[in-house]
Each structure stands twice: as C-alpha cells, then as structure tokens.
Amino acid sequence: MRGCTPHRVALAQGIPGCLVKMAFLLWIIWVLLVYLSSVLADFHPRPLLLDSVSEHFASADLSAPSKVSVACQATRYPDICKTTLATDPRSASSDSTALTQLAIDLGVTGSSRDSTSILQMKAGEPLDLDTAAGADVCFESLDYAVSTLTTARNSLTISPIEDIQAWMSAALQFQYDCFSGLSNVPNPPADLMVTILPQVNSTMQLISIALSMADALAYYGTDTTLWAPLPEERPQDINAILKTTNPMWAKPIDACTSHPPAGTNTPDVTVALDGTGTYSSIQQAVDNAPTYGSMVYIIYIKSGVYNERIRVHKNKTMIMFLSDGSNQTIITGSKSASEPGVVTYQTATVVVLGNGFVARGITFQNMAGSESRQAVAVRVDSDLSAFYDCIFDGFQDTLYAHTGRQFYKSCTIRGTIDFIFGNAAAVFQDCQILFRLREVPGNPTAVVAAQGRTDPGQTTGLVFQNCTISATPEYIQEELANPTAHNGFLGRPWKLFSRIVFVNSFLDSVIEPVGWLAWNGDFALSSLFYGESGSSGPGAVIPSRVAWSNQLSVEQAGFFSVDTFIQGSRWLPCTSIPYTL
C-alpha cells in the first residue's frame, strides 16, 4: 500500500503498520463520536455515561476552546458564554474551577464598568427626580454586586459551594436591581436607553453565566464533560437533585468561626431615649460599632418608640439588636413610594446590609398606611441573618427579604398585599402571618408573599415552616360580616422563577381554596415553583388548588429545610436562637 510505513510492533506481529495506524485512527474517531453524542443529546438529569477509557480521553485532551464550549452548555446563555470566555486568554489552560473564577471576574469587570457609566450620567445634565432615584438605586446596587462577586471569586476554592451559590445569587439580584431601577424610569435620557441599559443587561447575563457554573460545580462536580443545565424545577426533579448533589463540595466548617456565639448576651452598648444609655440614637450605636467585626457586637435598645431610620451598613458585621421585648422596643417610620422621587427600595425604616445580623424582640414598623403604596418596614441584605420574637408591622411590602440567607423564628408579620417579598433564601419558622385591613376600600385582594427570583440558578426562595396564616381581629370581623369582601392568597409570582413553599403550616379560612394568585395572565405560571406539604386548617382545600402549584412529599419538602436550604446547622447554633432543622 502506497505510503504504508512498517511499524516496529506491527512487524514483530506480522501486521502491516499502516493497518495499525488506520485502526488507531478509527478508534479515535469512534471515541469522539461517542463524546459528541453525549454532549448533543437531549437533556438528562445527568449526561450519558461514557466508558472509562473514552471518558478519560475526552476530559484529558479537550482543547481550551472545547473546554469552554462544554462548560458553557450548563448556562442559560451558552453562545454568549462561549464567545466571551473563549476570547479571554485566561481560558487557555483553565479547569472547571478556573473557568468559573474567570466568569466571575468578567462579572466584576462588567459591574465596575456599569458603575462608571452611572457616575458619568449623574455628572452630566441634571436628572429629573425619577431618573435620579433610579440612578441612585443602580449605583448603590452595583457597589454591592462588585463586592459580593469579589468575595465569591476569592472564596471559590476555600468556601463551601453553598456559600458561593448564595453570594452569586445575591450578586445577580443586585445587578438586576440596577437594571430594574433604570428600566422603570418614566422619561429616560437617550444615553440611558441606547448605551447604559444594554450594557447593564449584558453584565447581568455574565453574572448569570458565572452562577450557572457554580451551580454545575455543586451539582455535577469538577468534570465539565458532565455539565448540563440543571433539571427543571418540578417535584420529581427535586428528588433527582437530592440524590445527585455532589457530596465532595459539602465541606464542613466551624460555624462559630464565621458567626461567633452570642455568649451571655451581655451588651456592648446601650441605647435609651431618656439619656441613661451610651447613646440616645440607635443609628449612633450602629455607626460606632466595630468595622467588619468578627465577634457579635450587642446593642441593647431599651424600651421606647424610636422614630428614626436605621442603616446597618455592609461594613457593620455581626451586629445584634437586643431589647426589652417586641412590644416594648419599637423602631418606626413612614416613608413610602407615594413620595416624589422615592422607589420601594428606598422606603425601609431599617436597612440591614452587614452580614451576621441578629435581632431579638424588636418591633419594626412602617406606618405610612395602605393608601401610601409600597412602604417597607425592614429591608434585609444581610447574609446569615436571624430574627427572633420580632414584629414586622406595615401594609403593602412590609418585609423586604431582599438577598442572602435569612431565618425568622417565632415572629409576627402583618400587612395587606405582597407583605413578605424579595429574593432572599429565607425560612420562616413558627411565625404568625396576619392579613390586616386596608385603610382604602375597594381592593379585596390580600397576598402573603411575592417572591422575586429572576434566574433558575439562584438558590433563593421563601419557605414557611409550621407557620399560622390568619388575620388580625379587625380583618376577621369584617370577613365574617361579609365573606366576599376579601380574598386571601398564599402568594403570587413577582418574577419569572418565583419560588414559595409552605410546610406543615396552618391556613385559616382567610385563604381562598385555590390557594395561589396569578400576577398577570399566565406570566411565570410555567416557570415558578409553588409548593405545599402538610398544610392544615380550613384554608387547606388541597383539591381546589390551582393546577400550577405542587403538593410535595415529606422527602421533597426536606429540600427546603433549615439545614438544606439555608445551611442553618452551620451558623444558627451560634446565634442562640432556637430552631428546628
């Protein structure tokens, strides 16, 4: 045969060398075809398995562009992912962890660039009130996005993967807040619509890509040839997630290293209105707390009504508010979105940003009234934060569980519509959730929760365990007098991938038999996840529930436990707050 060169081994065995080469070449082609068929196959909870030889060949010899291409298949935007990562020289020798770090880095670069663009817009022509408010929210949110992304990037190889997912979920929400704040401006400047908004949206896609990669690391492990989009969220797929989450990433840590114990709850400082404390203002006490403290700093707030707006900045970590009791220590305000140039995000009486925040026995109020539209009592962006025996009192949008992992134990939350909302991973345990009467008649609808998950990769949602869903005495009295005057619902989808779950909760007659309310037509009905497990009471009319909600088994409900959903066993013991895993 022309061009056929003898091969030493072939000659020894009496076999022409060219045939050996051809056979080896055919074997390589077969291996590649098997590999490509697994990548291009329809989605499976896990990709098709290859035999050990071909699997090793595929993972060991993939070129950098191929590694990027395979990794990007796990994201919502594979084409953008491929073109963006492959053009960066750092992807040339990247493994799965390094590729994820690179994706996060690109998100940091994008958010920083967006922040510069907002500053330039603010420094240009004077902005109207609405545009200025949107720009302020955007600029603040981008600052949080950059710092949270940086933390995730620097911690990727040393922190539990659940932490990375939580931080990336928060970073994506911050970037979305910027986009949403600018999108809702009534009369936007031309450069905002033409340049800045598309730019912010592009960064949002990059952060989503990085989040998807972090999720893939958690779900599939470090071998990118196994990566694929996560299963759609349905009860049967939760079973798959529970069975296949990669245990190598479940790194145990000493919870008290990251969240030191409260000890004997001896106050570091005291706040008293009558001048008998260290400070007469809560904000003064917060401002003088240690910066980025690593030990709990206890601010004891004596009884009284504190009419002040409080901001626990992100550098004020490990702060605890301790009180004389929830009916004794009251922090109140009345800012609302009905004021010119004010958006919901800016209305909170108390804003908590510093991680590791704890409140015990505090009443948080926003008493702007139901005629004043959205008016937040507390906005929480504190990761690993906990509230015990607290009262949250308001009307529309009372409690803004915005980002981070949060725990609420034995709390009372009152409001009218969407009064528990946001995109945190929050668990409410043994809480009283109460509808209250609207001051302005005409709208009979009352809704407990509006969850704002914008991306299927976000590890967020609102979970209610052993809670009581009922109403104030005034509401119940009017309900009894006119049963058709009010319609109460468990939740409605504020955003596309909204996720709300009720576990072993008592639902009073104030809840309509259908249980859940659509937001607008069929928006999000095919992508949300609403579930119940073990509901009881006159409002638990399970056969009448809307078709787009789910009834969960005990095993499936376990996915939303304190331990699994917010990793509570790692940090709650050090808060001295009782809890059930």
mmCIF file with all atom_site columns, N, CA and C in Angstrom, residues 508-550:
data_model
loop_
_atom_site.group_PDB
_atom_site.id
_atom_site.type_symbol
_atom_site.label_atom_id
_atom_site.label_alt_id
_atom_site.label_comp_id
_atom_site.label_asym_id
_atom_site.label_entity_id
_atom_site.label_seq_id
_atom_site.pdbx_PDB_ins_code
_atom_site.Cartn_x
_atom_site.Cartn_y
_atom_site.Cartn_z
_atom_site.occupancy
_atom_site.B_iso_or_equiv
_atom_site.pdbx_formal_charge
_atom_site.auth_seq_id
_atom_site.auth_comp_id
_atom_site.auth_asym_id
_atom_site.auth_atom_id
_atom_site.pdbx_PDB_model_num
ATOM 1   N N  . ASP A 1 508 ? -55.724 29.472 57.821 1.00 0.00 ? 508 ASP A N  1
ATOM 2   C CA . ASP A 1 508 ? -57.055 29.825 58.296 1.00 0.00 ? 508 ASP A CA 1
ATOM 3   C C  . ASP A 1 508 ? -57.997 30.031 57.113 1.00 0.00 ? 508 ASP A C  1
ATOM 4   N N  . SER A 1 509 ? -59.254 30.278 57.419 1.00 0.00 ? 509 SER A N  1
ATOM 5   C CA . SER A 1 509 ? -60.279 30.422 56.379 1.00 0.00 ? 509 SER A CA 1
ATOM 6   C C  . SER A 1 509 ? -60.070 31.660 55.518 1.00 0.00 ? 509 SER A C  1
ATOM 7   N N  . VAL A 1 510 ? -59.145 32.529 55.889 1.00 0.00 ? 510 VAL A N  1
ATOM 8   C CA . VAL A 1 510 ? -58.875 33.731 55.090 1.00 0.00 ? 510 VAL A CA 1
ATOM 9   C C  . VAL A 1 510 ? -58.204 33.385 53.763 1.00 0.00 ? 510 VAL A C  1
ATOM 10  N N  . ILE A 1 511 ? -57.688 32.160 53.621 1.00 0.00 ? 511 ILE A N  1
ATOM 11  C CA . ILE A 1 511 ? -57.046 31.727 52.376 1.00 0.00 ? 511 ILE A CA 1
ATOM 12  C C  . ILE A 1 511 ? -58.089 31.116 51.451 1.00 0.00 ? 511 ILE A C  1
ATOM 13  N N  . GLU A 1 512 ? -58.131 31.613 50.222 1.00 0.00 ? 512 GLU A N  1
ATOM 14  C CA . GLU A 1 512 ? -59.064 31.097 49.220 1.00 0.00 ? 512 GLU A CA 1
ATOM 15  C C  . GLU A 1 512 ? -58.740 29.638 48.878 1.00 0.00 ? 512 GLU A C  1
ATOM 16  N N  . PRO A 1 513 ? -59.742 28.838 48.497 1.00 0.00 ? 513 PRO A N  1
ATOM 17  C CA . PRO A 1 513 ? -59.495 27.429 48.162 1.00 0.00 ? 513 PRO A CA 1
ATOM 18  C C  . PRO A 1 513 ? -58.441 27.228 47.072 1.00 0.00 ? 513 PRO A C  1
ATOM 19  N N  . VAL A 1 514 ? -58.361 28.143 46.099 1.00 0.00 ? 514 VAL A N  1
ATOM 20  C CA . VAL A 1 514 ? -57.371 27.973 45.025 1.00 0.00 ? 514 VAL A CA 1
ATOM 21  C C  . VAL A 1 514 ? -55.954 28.164 45.544 1.00 0.00 ? 514 VAL A C  1
ATOM 22  N N  . GLY A 1 515 ? -55.790 28.844 46.651 1.00 0.00 ? 515 GLY A N  1
ATOM 23  C CA . GLY A 1 515 ? -54.504 28.957 47.318 1.00 0.00 ? 515 GLY A CA 1
ATOM 24  C C  . GLY A 1 515 ? -53.588 30.049 46.817 1.00 0.00 ? 515 GLY A C  1
ATOM 25  N N  . TRP A 1 516 ? -53.400 30.113 45.498 1.00 0.00 ? 516 TRP A N  1
ATOM 26  C CA . TRP A 1 516 ? -52.391 30.981 44.903 1.00 0.00 ? 516 TRP A CA 1
ATOM 27  C C  . TRP A 1 516 ? -53.027 31.906 43.868 1.00 0.00 ? 516 TRP A C  1
ATOM 28  N N  . LEU A 1 517 ? -52.370 33.039 43.628 1.00 0.00 ? 517 LEU A N  1
ATOM 29  C CA . LEU A 1 517 ? -52.896 34.047 42.707 1.00 0.00 ? 517 LEU A CA 1
ATOM 30  C C  . LEU A 1 517 ? -51.904 34.305 41.582 1.00 0.00 ? 517 LEU A C  1
ATOM 31  N N  . ALA A 1 518 ? -52.395 34.377 40.345 1.00 0.00 ? 518 ALA A N  1
ATOM 32  C CA . ALA A 1 518 ? -51.533 34.757 39.221 1.00 0.00 ? 518 ALA A CA 1
ATOM 33  C C  . ALA A 1 518 ? -51.187 36.237 39.318 1.00 0.00 ? 518 ALA A C  1
ATOM 34  N N  . TRP A 1 519 ? -50.048 36.608 38.741 1.00 0.00 ? 519 TRP A N  1
ATOM 35  C CA . TRP A 1 519 ? -49.631 38.015 38.759 1.00 0.00 ? 519 TRP A CA 1
ATOM 36  C C  . TRP A 1 519 ? -50.313 38.793 37.648 1.00 0.00 ? 519 TRP A C  1
ATOM 37  N N  . ASN A 1 520 ? -50.154 38.304 36.440 1.00 0.00 ? 520 ASN A N  1
ATOM 38  C CA . ASN A 1 520 ? -50.746 38.971 35.277 1.00 0.00 ? 520 ASN A CA 1
ATOM 39  C C  . ASN A 1 520 ? -50.904 37.936 34.170 1.00 0.00 ? 520 ASN A C  1
ATOM 40  N N  . GLY A 1 521 ? -52.126 37.457 33.971 1.00 0.00 ? 521 GLY A N  1
ATOM 41  C CA . GLY A 1 521 ? -52.347 36.439 32.948 1.00 0.00 ? 521 GLY A CA 1
ATOM 42  C C  . GLY A 1 521 ? -51.586 35.168 33.284 1.00 0.00 ? 521 GLY A C  1
ATOM 43  N N  . ASP A 1 522 ? -50.852 34.637 32.299 1.00 0.00 ? 522 ASP A N  1
ATOM 44  C CA . ASP A 1 522 ? -50.108 33.403 32.528 1.00 0.00 ? 522 ASP A CA 1
ATOM 45  C C  . ASP A 1 522 ? -48.631 33.662 32.799 1.00 0.00 ? 522 ASP A C  1
ATOM 46  N N  . PHE A 1 523 ? -48.276 34.900 33.144 1.00 0.00 ? 523 PHE A N  1
ATOM 47  C CA . PHE A 1 523 ? -46.883 35.221 33.433 1.00 0.00 ? 523 PHE A CA 1
ATOM 48  C C  . PHE A 1 523 ? -46.322 34.304 34.520 1.00 0.00 ? 523 PHE A C  1
ATOM 49  N N  . ALA A 1 524 ? -45.218 33.648 34.209 1.00 0.00 ? 524 ALA A N  1
ATOM 50  C CA . ALA A 1 524 ? -44.428 32.828 35.142 1.00 0.00 ? 524 ALA A CA 1
ATOM 51  C C  . ALA A 1 524 ? -45.105 31.532 35.577 1.00 0.00 ? 524 ALA A C  1
ATOM 52  N N  . LEU A 1 525 ? -46.300 31.248 35.090 1.00 0.00 ? 525 LEU A N  1
ATOM 53  C CA . LEU A 1 525 ? -47.013 30.068 35.582 1.00 0.00 ? 525 LEU A CA 1
ATOM 54  C C  . LEU A 1 525 ? -46.325 28.759 35.186 1.00 0.00 ? 525 LEU A C  1
ATOM 55  N N  . SER A 1 526 ? -45.538 28.780 34.121 1.00 0.00 ? 526 SER A N  1
ATOM 56  C CA . SER A 1 526 ? -44.845 27.564 33.702 1.00 0.00 ? 526 SER A CA 1
ATOM 57  C C  . SER A 1 526 ? -43.414 27.491 34.226 1.00 0.00 ? 526 SER A C  1
ATOM 58  N N  . SER A 1 527 ? -42.947 28.537 34.897 1.00 0.00 ? 527 SER A N  1
ATOM 59  C CA . SER A 1 527 ? -41.561 28.551 35.368 1.00 0.00 ? 527 SER A CA 1
ATOM 60  C C  . SER A 1 527 ? -41.433 28.711 36.878 1.00 0.00 ? 527 SER A C  1
ATOM 61  N N  . LEU A 1 528 ? -42.498 29.106 37.561 1.00 0.00 ? 528 LEU A N  1
ATOM 62  C CA . LEU A 1 528 ? -42.454 29.269 39.015 1.00 0.00 ? 528 LEU A CA 1
ATOM 63  C C  . LEU A 1 528 ? -42.414 27.912 39.712 1.00 0.00 ? 528 LEU A C  1
ATOM 64  N N  . PHE A 1 529 ? -42.141 27.926 41.028 1.00 0.00 ? 529 PHE A N  1
ATOM 65  C CA . PHE A 1 529 ? -42.280 26.719 41.841 1.00 0.00 ? 529 PHE A CA 1
ATOM 66  C C  . PHE A 1 529 ? -42.997 27.095 43.128 1.00 0.00 ? 529 PHE A C  1
ATOM 67  N N  . TYR A 1 530 ? -44.266 26.699 43.233 1.00 0.00 ? 530 TYR A N  1
ATOM 68  C CA . TYR A 1 530 ? -45.064 26.925 44.429 1.00 0.00 ? 530 TYR A CA 1
ATOM 69  C C  . TYR A 1 530 ? -45.466 25.565 44.987 1.00 0.00 ? 530 TYR A C  1
ATOM 70  N N  . GLY A 1 531 ? -45.181 25.338 46.252 1.00 0.00 ? 531 GLY A N  1
ATOM 71  C CA . GLY A 1 531 ? -45.447 24.032 46.820 1.00 0.00 ? 531 GLY A CA 1
ATOM 72  C C  . GLY A 1 531 ? -46.005 24.091 48.228 1.00 0.00 ? 531 GLY A C  1
ATOM 73  N N  . GLU A 1 532 ? -46.706 23.029 48.593 1.00 0.00 ? 532 GLU A N  1
ATOM 74  C CA . GLU A 1 532 ? -47.213 22.849 49.948 1.00 0.00 ? 532 GLU A CA 1
ATOM 75  C C  . GLU A 1 532 ? -46.942 21.418 50.377 1.00 0.00 ? 532 GLU A C  1
ATOM 76  N N  . SER A 1 533 ? -46.723 21.259 51.664 1.00 0.00 ? 533 SER A N  1
ATOM 77  C CA . SER A 1 533 ? -46.582 19.923 52.242 1.00 0.00 ? 533 SER A CA 1
ATOM 78  C C  . SER A 1 533 ? -47.157 19.955 53.650 1.00 0.00 ? 533 SER A C  1
ATOM 79  N N  . GLY A 1 534 ? -48.154 19.130 53.903 1.00 0.00 ? 534 GLY A N  1
ATOM 80  C CA . GLY A 1 534 ? -48.720 19.030 55.237 1.00 0.00 ? 534 GLY A CA 1
ATOM 81  C C  . GLY A 1 534 ? -49.531 20.226 55.676 1.00 0.00 ? 534 GLY A C  1
ATOM 82  N N  . SER A 1 535 ? -50.133 20.960 54.730 1.00 0.00 ? 535 SER A N  1
ATOM 83  C CA . SER A 1 535 ? -50.982 22.093 55.110 1.00 0.00 ? 535 SER A CA 1
ATOM 84  C C  . SER A 1 535 ? -52.212 21.594 55.859 1.00 0.00 ? 535 SER A C  1
ATOM 85  N N  . SER A 1 536 ? -52.667 22.398 56.830 1.00 0.00 ? 536 SER A N  1
ATOM 86  C CA . SER A 1 536 ? -53.855 22.041 57.600 1.00 0.00 ? 536 SER A CA 1
ATOM 87  C C  . SER A 1 536 ? -54.707 23.282 57.816 1.00 0.00 ? 536 SER A C  1
ATOM 88  N N  . GLY A 1 537 ? -55.921 23.080 58.337 1.00 0.00 ? 537 GLY A N  1
ATOM 89  C CA . GLY A 1 537 ? -56.807 24.198 58.613 1.00 0.00 ? 537 GLY A CA 1
ATOM 90  C C  . GLY A 1 537 ? -57.841 24.393 57.525 1.00 0.00 ? 537 GLY A C  1
ATOM 91  N N  . PRO A 1 538 ? -58.812 25.280 57.761 1.00 0.00 ? 538 PRO A N  1
ATOM 92  C CA . PRO A 1 538 ? -59.900 25.488 56.794 1.00 0.00 ? 538 PRO A CA 1
ATOM 93  C C  . PRO A 1 538 ? -59.439 26.061 55.460 1.00 0.00 ? 538 PRO A C  1
ATOM 94  N N  . GLY A 1 539 ? -58.257 26.658 55.414 1.00 0.00 ? 539 GLY A N  1
ATOM 95  C CA . GLY A 1 539 ? -57.745 27.184 54.150 1.00 0.00 ? 539 GLY A CA 1
ATOM 96  C C  . GLY A 1 539 ? -56.953 26.177 53.351 1.00 0.00 ? 539 GLY A C  1
ATOM 97  N N  . ALA A 1 540 ? -56.785 24.972 53.873 1.00 0.00 ? 540 ALA A N  1
ATOM 98  C CA . ALA A 1 540 ? -56.014 23.934 53.191 1.00 0.00 ? 540 ALA A CA 1
ATOM 99  C C  . ALA A 1 540 ? -56.932 23.064 52.345 1.00 0.00 ? 540 ALA A C  1
ATOM 100 N N  . VAL A 1 541 ? -57.578 23.679 51.373 1.00 0.00 ? 541 VAL A N  1
ATOM 101 C CA . VAL A 1 541 ? -58.504 22.956 50.491 1.00 0.00 ? 541 VAL A CA 1
ATOM 102 C C  . VAL A 1 541 ? -57.692 22.448 49.296 1.00 0.00 ? 541 VAL A C  1
ATOM 103 N N  . ILE A 1 542 ? -56.936 21.398 49.519 1.00 0.00 ? 542 ILE A N  1
ATOM 104 C CA . ILE A 1 542 ? -55.947 20.937 48.547 1.00 0.00 ? 542 ILE A CA 1
ATOM 105 C C  . ILE A 1 542 ? -56.556 20.574 47.187 1.00 0.00 ? 542 ILE A C  1
ATOM 106 N N  . PRO A 1 543 ? -57.703 19.889 47.111 1.00 0.00 ? 543 PRO A N  1
ATOM 107 C CA . PRO A 1 543 ? -58.246 19.533 45.789 1.00 0.00 ? 543 PRO A CA 1
ATOM 108 C C  . PRO A 1 543 ? -58.585 20.739 44.917 1.00 0.00 ? 543 PRO A C  1
ATOM 109 N N  . SER A 1 544 ? -58.775 21.901 45.520 1.00 0.00 ? 544 SER A N  1
ATOM 110 C CA . SER A 1 544 ? -59.158 23.087 44.751 1.00 0.00 ? 544 SER A CA 1
ATOM 111 C C  . SER A 1 544 ? -57.965 23.947 44.340 1.00 0.00 ? 544 SER A C  1
ATOM 112 N N  . ARG A 1 545 ? -56.754 23.530 44.678 1.00 0.00 ? 545 ARG A N  1
ATOM 113 C CA . ARG A 1 545 ? -55.586 24.344 44.383 1.00 0.00 ? 545 ARG A CA 1
ATOM 114 C C  . ARG A 1 545 ? -55.395 24.522 42.873 1.00 0.00 ? 545 ARG A C  1
ATOM 115 N N  . VAL A 1 546 ? -54.788 25.658 42.493 1.00 0.00 ? 546 VAL A N  1
ATOM 116 C CA . VAL A 1 546 ? -54.504 25.925 41.085 1.00 0.00 ? 546 VAL A CA 1
ATOM 117 C C  . VAL A 1 546 ? -53.596 24.833 40.533 1.00 0.00 ? 546 VAL A C  1
ATOM 118 N N  . ALA A 1 547 ? -53.729 24.569 39.239 1.00 0.00 ? 547 ALA A N  1
ATOM 119 C CA . ALA A 1 547 ? -53.001 23.463 38.621 1.00 0.00 ? 547 ALA A CA 1
ATOM 120 C C  . ALA A 1 547 ? -51.499 23.701 38.586 1.00 0.00 ? 547 ALA A C  1
ATOM 121 N N  . TRP A 1 548 ? -51.086 24.958 38.658 1.00 0.00 ? 548 TRP A N  1
ATOM 122 C CA . TRP A 1 548 ? -49.654 25.254 38.550 1.00 0.00 ? 548 TRP A CA 1
ATOM 123 C C  . TRP A 1 548 ? -48.936 25.278 39.905 1.00 0.00 ? 548 TRP A C  1
ATOM 124 N N  . SER A 1 549 ? -49.592 24.787 40.955 1.00 0.00 ? 549 SER A N  1
ATOM 125 C CA . SER A 1 549 ? -48.921 24.613 42.243 1.00 0.00 ? 549 SER A CA 1
ATOM 126 C C  . SER A 1 549 ? -48.659 23.131 42.467 1.00 0.00 ? 549 SER A C  1
ATOM 127 N N  . ASN A 1 550 ? -47.857 22.803 43.471 1.00 0.00 ? 550 ASN A N  1
ATOM 128 C CA . ASN A 1 550 ? -47.445 21.424 43.709 1.00 0.00 ? 550 ASN A CA 1
ATOM 129 C C  . ASN A 1 550 ? -47.731 20.999 45.139 1.00 0.00 ? 550 ASN A C  1
#
